[in-house]
CSV table of C-alpha atoms in Angstrom, one decimal:
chain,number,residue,atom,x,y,z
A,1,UNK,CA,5.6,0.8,-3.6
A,2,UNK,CA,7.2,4.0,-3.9
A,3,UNK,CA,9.9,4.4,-0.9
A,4,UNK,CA,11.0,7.6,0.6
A,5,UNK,CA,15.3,7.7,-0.6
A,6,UNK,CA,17.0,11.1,0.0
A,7,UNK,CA,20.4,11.9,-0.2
A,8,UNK,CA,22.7,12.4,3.4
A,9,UNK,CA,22.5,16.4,3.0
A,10,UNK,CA,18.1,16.6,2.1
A,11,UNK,CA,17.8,14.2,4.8
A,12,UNK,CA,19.6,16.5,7.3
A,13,UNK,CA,17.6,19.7,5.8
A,14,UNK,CA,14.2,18.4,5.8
A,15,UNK,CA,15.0,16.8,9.2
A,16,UNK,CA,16.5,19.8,11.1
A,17,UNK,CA,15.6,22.7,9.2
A,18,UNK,CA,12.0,22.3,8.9
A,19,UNK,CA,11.6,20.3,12.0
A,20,UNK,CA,9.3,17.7,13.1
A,21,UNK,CA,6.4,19.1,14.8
A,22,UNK,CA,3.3,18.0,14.2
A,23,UNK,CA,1.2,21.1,14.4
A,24,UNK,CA,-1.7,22.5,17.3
A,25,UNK,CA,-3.4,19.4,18.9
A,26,UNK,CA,-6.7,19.4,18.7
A,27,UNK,CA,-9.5,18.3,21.0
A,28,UNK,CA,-11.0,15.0,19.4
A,29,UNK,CA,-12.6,12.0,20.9
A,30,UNK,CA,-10.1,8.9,21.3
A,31,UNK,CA,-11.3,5.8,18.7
A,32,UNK,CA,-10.8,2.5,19.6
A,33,UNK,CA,-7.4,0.9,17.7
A,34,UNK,CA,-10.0,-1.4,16.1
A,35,UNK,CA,-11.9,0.6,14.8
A,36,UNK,CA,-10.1,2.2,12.1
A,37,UNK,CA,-9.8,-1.3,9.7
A,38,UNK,CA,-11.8,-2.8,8.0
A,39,UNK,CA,-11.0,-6.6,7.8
A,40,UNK,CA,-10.6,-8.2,5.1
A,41,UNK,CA,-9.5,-7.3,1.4
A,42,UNK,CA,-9.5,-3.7,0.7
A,43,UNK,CA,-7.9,-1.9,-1.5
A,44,UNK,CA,-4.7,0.7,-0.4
A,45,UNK,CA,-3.5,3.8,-2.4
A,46,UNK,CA,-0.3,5.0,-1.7
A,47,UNK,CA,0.4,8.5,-1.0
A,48,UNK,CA,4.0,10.8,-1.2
A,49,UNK,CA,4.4,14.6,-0.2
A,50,UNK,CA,4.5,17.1,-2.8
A,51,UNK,CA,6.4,20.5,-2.8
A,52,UNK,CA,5.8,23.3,-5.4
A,53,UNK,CA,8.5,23.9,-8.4
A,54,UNK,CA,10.2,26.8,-6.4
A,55,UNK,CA,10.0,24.6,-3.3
A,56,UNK,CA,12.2,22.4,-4.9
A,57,UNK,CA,14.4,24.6,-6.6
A,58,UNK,CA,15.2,26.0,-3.4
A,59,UNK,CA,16.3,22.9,-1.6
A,60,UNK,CA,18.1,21.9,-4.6
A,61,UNK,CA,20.2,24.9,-4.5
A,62,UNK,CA,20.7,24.8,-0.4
A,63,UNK,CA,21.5,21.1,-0.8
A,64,UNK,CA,24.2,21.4,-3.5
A,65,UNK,CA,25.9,24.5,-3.2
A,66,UNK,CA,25.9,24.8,0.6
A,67,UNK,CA,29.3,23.1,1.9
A,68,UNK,CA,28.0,19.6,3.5
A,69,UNK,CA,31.0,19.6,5.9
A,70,UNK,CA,30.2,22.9,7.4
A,71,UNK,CA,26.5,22.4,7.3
A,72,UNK,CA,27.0,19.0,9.6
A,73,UNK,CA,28.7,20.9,12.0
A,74,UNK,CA,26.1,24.0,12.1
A,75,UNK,CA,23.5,21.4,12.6
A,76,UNK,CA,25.4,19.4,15.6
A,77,UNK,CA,25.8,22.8,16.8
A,78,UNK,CA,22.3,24.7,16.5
A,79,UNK,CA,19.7,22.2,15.6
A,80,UNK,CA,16.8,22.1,17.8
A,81,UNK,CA,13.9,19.6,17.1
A,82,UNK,CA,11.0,21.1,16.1
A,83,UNK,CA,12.0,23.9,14.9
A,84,UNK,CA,14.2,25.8,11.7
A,85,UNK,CA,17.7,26.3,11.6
A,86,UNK,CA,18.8,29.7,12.5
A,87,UNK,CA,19.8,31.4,9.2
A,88,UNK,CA,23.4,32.0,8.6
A,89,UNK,CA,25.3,33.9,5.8
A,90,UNK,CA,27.0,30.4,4.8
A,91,UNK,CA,23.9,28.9,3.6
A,92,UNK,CA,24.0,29.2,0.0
A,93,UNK,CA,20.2,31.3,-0.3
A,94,UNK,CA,20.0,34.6,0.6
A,95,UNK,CA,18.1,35.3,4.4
A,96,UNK,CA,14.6,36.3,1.9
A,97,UNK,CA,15.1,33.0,0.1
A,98,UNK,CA,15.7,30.6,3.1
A,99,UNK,CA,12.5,32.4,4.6
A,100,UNK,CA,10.6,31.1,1.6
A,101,UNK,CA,12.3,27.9,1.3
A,102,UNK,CA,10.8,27.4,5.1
A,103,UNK,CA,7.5,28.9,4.0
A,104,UNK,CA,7.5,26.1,0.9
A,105,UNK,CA,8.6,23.3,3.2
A,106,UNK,CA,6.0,24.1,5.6
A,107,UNK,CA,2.9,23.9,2.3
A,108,UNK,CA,4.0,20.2,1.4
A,109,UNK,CA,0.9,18.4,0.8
A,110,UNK,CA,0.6,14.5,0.8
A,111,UNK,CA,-1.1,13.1,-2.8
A,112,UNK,CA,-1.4,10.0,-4.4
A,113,UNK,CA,1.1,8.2,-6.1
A,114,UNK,CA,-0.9,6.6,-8.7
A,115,UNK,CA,-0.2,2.7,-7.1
A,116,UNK,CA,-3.4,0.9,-5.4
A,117,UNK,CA,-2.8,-2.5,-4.0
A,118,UNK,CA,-5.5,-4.9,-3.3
A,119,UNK,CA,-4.0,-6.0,0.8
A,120,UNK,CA,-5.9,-8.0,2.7
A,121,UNK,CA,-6.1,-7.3,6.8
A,122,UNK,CA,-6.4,-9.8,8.9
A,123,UNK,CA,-7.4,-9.2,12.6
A,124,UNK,CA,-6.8,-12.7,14.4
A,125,UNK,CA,-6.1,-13.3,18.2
A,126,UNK,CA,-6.8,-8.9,18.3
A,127,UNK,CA,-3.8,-8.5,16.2
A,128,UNK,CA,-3.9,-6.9,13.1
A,129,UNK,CA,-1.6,-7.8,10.3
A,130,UNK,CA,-1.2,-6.8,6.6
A,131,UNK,CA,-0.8,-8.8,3.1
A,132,UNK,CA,-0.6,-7.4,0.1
A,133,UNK,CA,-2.3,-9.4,-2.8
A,134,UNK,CA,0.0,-9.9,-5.5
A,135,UNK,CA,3.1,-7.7,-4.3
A,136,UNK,CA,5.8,-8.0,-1.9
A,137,UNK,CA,6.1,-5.9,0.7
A,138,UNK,CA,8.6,-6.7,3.5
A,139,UNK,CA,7.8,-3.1,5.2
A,140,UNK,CA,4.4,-3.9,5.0
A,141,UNK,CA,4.2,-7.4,6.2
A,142,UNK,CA,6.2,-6.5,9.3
A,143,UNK,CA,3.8,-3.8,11.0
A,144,UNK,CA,1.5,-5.2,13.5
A,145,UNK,CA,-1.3,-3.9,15.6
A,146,UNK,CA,-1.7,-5.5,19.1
A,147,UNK,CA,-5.9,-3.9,19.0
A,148,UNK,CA,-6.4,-4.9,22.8
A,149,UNK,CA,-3.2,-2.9,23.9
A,150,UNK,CA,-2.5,-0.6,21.7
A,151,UNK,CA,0.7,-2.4,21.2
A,152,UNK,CA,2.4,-1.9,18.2
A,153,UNK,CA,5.4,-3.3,15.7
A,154,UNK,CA,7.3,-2.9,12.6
A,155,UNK,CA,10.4,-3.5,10.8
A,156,UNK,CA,11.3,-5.8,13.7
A,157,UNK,CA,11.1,-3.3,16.3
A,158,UNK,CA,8.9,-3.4,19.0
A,159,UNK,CA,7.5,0.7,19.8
A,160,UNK,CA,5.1,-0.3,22.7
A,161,UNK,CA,1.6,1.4,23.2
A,162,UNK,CA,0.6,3.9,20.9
A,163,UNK,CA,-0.1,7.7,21.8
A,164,UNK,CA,-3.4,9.1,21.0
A,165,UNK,CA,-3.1,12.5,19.6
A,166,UNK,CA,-5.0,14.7,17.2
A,167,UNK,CA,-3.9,17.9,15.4
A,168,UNK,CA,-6.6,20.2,13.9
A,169,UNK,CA,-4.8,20.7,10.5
A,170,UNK,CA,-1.9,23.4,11.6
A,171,UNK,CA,1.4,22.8,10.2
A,172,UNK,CA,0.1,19.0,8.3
A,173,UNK,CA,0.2,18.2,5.0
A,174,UNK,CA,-2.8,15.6,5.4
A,175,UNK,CA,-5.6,18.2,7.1
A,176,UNK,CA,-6.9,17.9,10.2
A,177,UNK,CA,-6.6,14.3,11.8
A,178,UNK,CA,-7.0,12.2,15.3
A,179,UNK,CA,-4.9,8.8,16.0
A,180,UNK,CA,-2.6,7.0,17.3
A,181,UNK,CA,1.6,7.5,17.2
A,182,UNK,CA,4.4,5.0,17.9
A,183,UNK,CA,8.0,5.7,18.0
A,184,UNK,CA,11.1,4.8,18.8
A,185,UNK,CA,14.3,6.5,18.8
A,186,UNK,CA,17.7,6.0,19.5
A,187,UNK,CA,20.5,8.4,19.9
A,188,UNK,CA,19.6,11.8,19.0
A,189,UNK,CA,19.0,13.9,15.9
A,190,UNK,CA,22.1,15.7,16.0
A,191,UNK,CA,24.1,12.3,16.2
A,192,UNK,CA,23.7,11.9,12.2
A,193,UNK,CA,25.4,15.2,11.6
A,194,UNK,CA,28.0,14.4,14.0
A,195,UNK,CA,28.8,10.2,12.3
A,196,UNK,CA,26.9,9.0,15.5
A,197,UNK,CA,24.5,6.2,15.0
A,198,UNK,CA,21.2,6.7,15.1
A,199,UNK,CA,17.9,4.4,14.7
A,200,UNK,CA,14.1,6.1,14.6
A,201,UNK,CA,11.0,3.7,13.8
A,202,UNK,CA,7.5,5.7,13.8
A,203,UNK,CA,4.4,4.0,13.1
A,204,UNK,CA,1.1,6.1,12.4
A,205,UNK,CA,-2.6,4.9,12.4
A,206,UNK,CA,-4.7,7.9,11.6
A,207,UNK,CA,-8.3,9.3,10.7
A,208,UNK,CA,-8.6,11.5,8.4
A,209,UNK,CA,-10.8,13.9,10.0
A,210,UNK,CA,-14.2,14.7,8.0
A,211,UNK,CA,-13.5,11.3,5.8
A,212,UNK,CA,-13.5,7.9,5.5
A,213,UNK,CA,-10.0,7.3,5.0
A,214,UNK,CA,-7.7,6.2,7.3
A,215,UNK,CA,-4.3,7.3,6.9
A,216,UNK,CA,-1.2,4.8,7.9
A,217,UNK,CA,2.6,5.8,7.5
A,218,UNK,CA,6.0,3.8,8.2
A,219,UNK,CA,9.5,5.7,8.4
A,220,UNK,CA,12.4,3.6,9.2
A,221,UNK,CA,15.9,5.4,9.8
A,222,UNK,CA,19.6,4.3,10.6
A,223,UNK,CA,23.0,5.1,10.5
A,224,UNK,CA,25.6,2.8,12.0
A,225,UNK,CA,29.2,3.1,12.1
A,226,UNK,CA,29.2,6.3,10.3
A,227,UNK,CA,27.8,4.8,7.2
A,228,UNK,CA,25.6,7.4,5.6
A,229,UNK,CA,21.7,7.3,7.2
A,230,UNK,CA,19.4,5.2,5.5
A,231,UNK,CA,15.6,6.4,5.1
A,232,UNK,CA,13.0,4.2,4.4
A,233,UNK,CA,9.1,5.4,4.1
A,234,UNK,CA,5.6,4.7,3.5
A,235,UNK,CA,2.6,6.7,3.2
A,236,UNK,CA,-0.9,5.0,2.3
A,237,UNK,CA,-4.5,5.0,3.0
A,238,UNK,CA,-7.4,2.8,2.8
A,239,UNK,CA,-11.4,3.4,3.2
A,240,UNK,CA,-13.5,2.6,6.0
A,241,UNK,CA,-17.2,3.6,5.8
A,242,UNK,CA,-17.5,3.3,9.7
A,243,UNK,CA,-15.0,6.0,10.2
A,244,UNK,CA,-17.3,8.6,8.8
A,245,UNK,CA,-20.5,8.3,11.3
A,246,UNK,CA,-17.7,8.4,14.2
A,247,UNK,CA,-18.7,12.0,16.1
């Protein structure tokens, strides 16, 4: 499995600077939890996001030639979730280039990796749990599903009920899609810059409107006692044939 490691300044960028809102919602039918997997084996494909050439050239250059001292600071200072970073004449692109650094981050699109597991699901006592056939996957092993509840887990944390929400495509790298969010966050963005600890865990379960894919994701952060944040994450999908005669 391909996991999602960036360094203490991208982490800060891509989190504060391009923010983390998930786009328009969109008016789409809630879907029973248990509905989206199909038990037994099936096989998973594993996804990562994708930025253009000058996309990353851009956040390479912001990333090392911006001073990370000052840029902790501006971020503790200015950050507001959801949305960019006010420029400023520190940053090391020019106000035209930060505009289409934004632009870029905001056209990432999620493609596969190349890696298919074969994973079987099991749905016993309406939880739903996940083993991969012939891999190790501690990440993957830990999510569970609680379908009668809503209920959900992973990586040891407990996130409650899930949230339904839907998003008709603005601002997503997947397309437009309907499902179900968990999360749970301690401490606040701003505490990374500032040597704060911090914990976020966010489960997705997802339909990938107008297919039969459904889309799951696991991001696991943490920074304690000022260590640098660790960033853990998992895109992947897997095909249900029911999901595409749901209205």
């Amino acid at each position: 499995m391909t996991a999602f490691r960036s360094t203490h300044m991208l982490f800060l960028i891509f989190l504060a600077c391009c923010g983390t809102s998930s786009g328009q919602e969109a008016d789409q039918q809630q879907i029973e939890l248990s509905r989206f997997f199909p038990p037994g084996t099936t096989e998973i494909e594993f996804l990562d996001v994708s930025m253009s050439d000058r996309g990353i050239e851009l956040a390479t250059k912001f990333a090392t030639e911006t001073d990370g001292a000052w840029l902790q600071e501006y971020v503790a200072k200015v950050a507001k979730p959801g949305q960019p970073l006010p420029y400023h004449s520190n940053f090391s692109l020019t106000e035209d280039e930060y505009e289409e650094f934004l632009t870029e981050s905001m056209q990432r699109v999620v493609k596969p990796t190349g890696d298919k597991w074969e994973c079987l699901i099991k749905i016993a006592n309406n939880i739903v749990s996940f083993e991969p056939v012939g891999h190790s996957s501690p990440r993957l092993s830990s999510i569970r599903f609680k379908i009668d509840s809503n209920e959900g887990k992973a990586s040891g944390e407990y996130l409650g009920k899930g949230k339904w929400r839907a998003n008709d495509g603005a601002r997503s790298a997947i397309g437009p899609w309907r499902g179900y969010l968990w999360q749970k966050e301690v401490g606040e963005v701003s505490d990374i810059a500032t040597g704060g600890d911090f914990q976020l865990c966010k489960l997705d379960i997802l339909h990938l409107v107008g297919t039969d894919y459904a889309f799951m994701s696991h991001k696991f952060v943490e920074r304690q006692g000022g260590e640098k944040p660790v960033s853990q994450e998992f895109m992947l999908r897997f095909k249900n044939p029911a999901l595409s005669k749901l209205p």
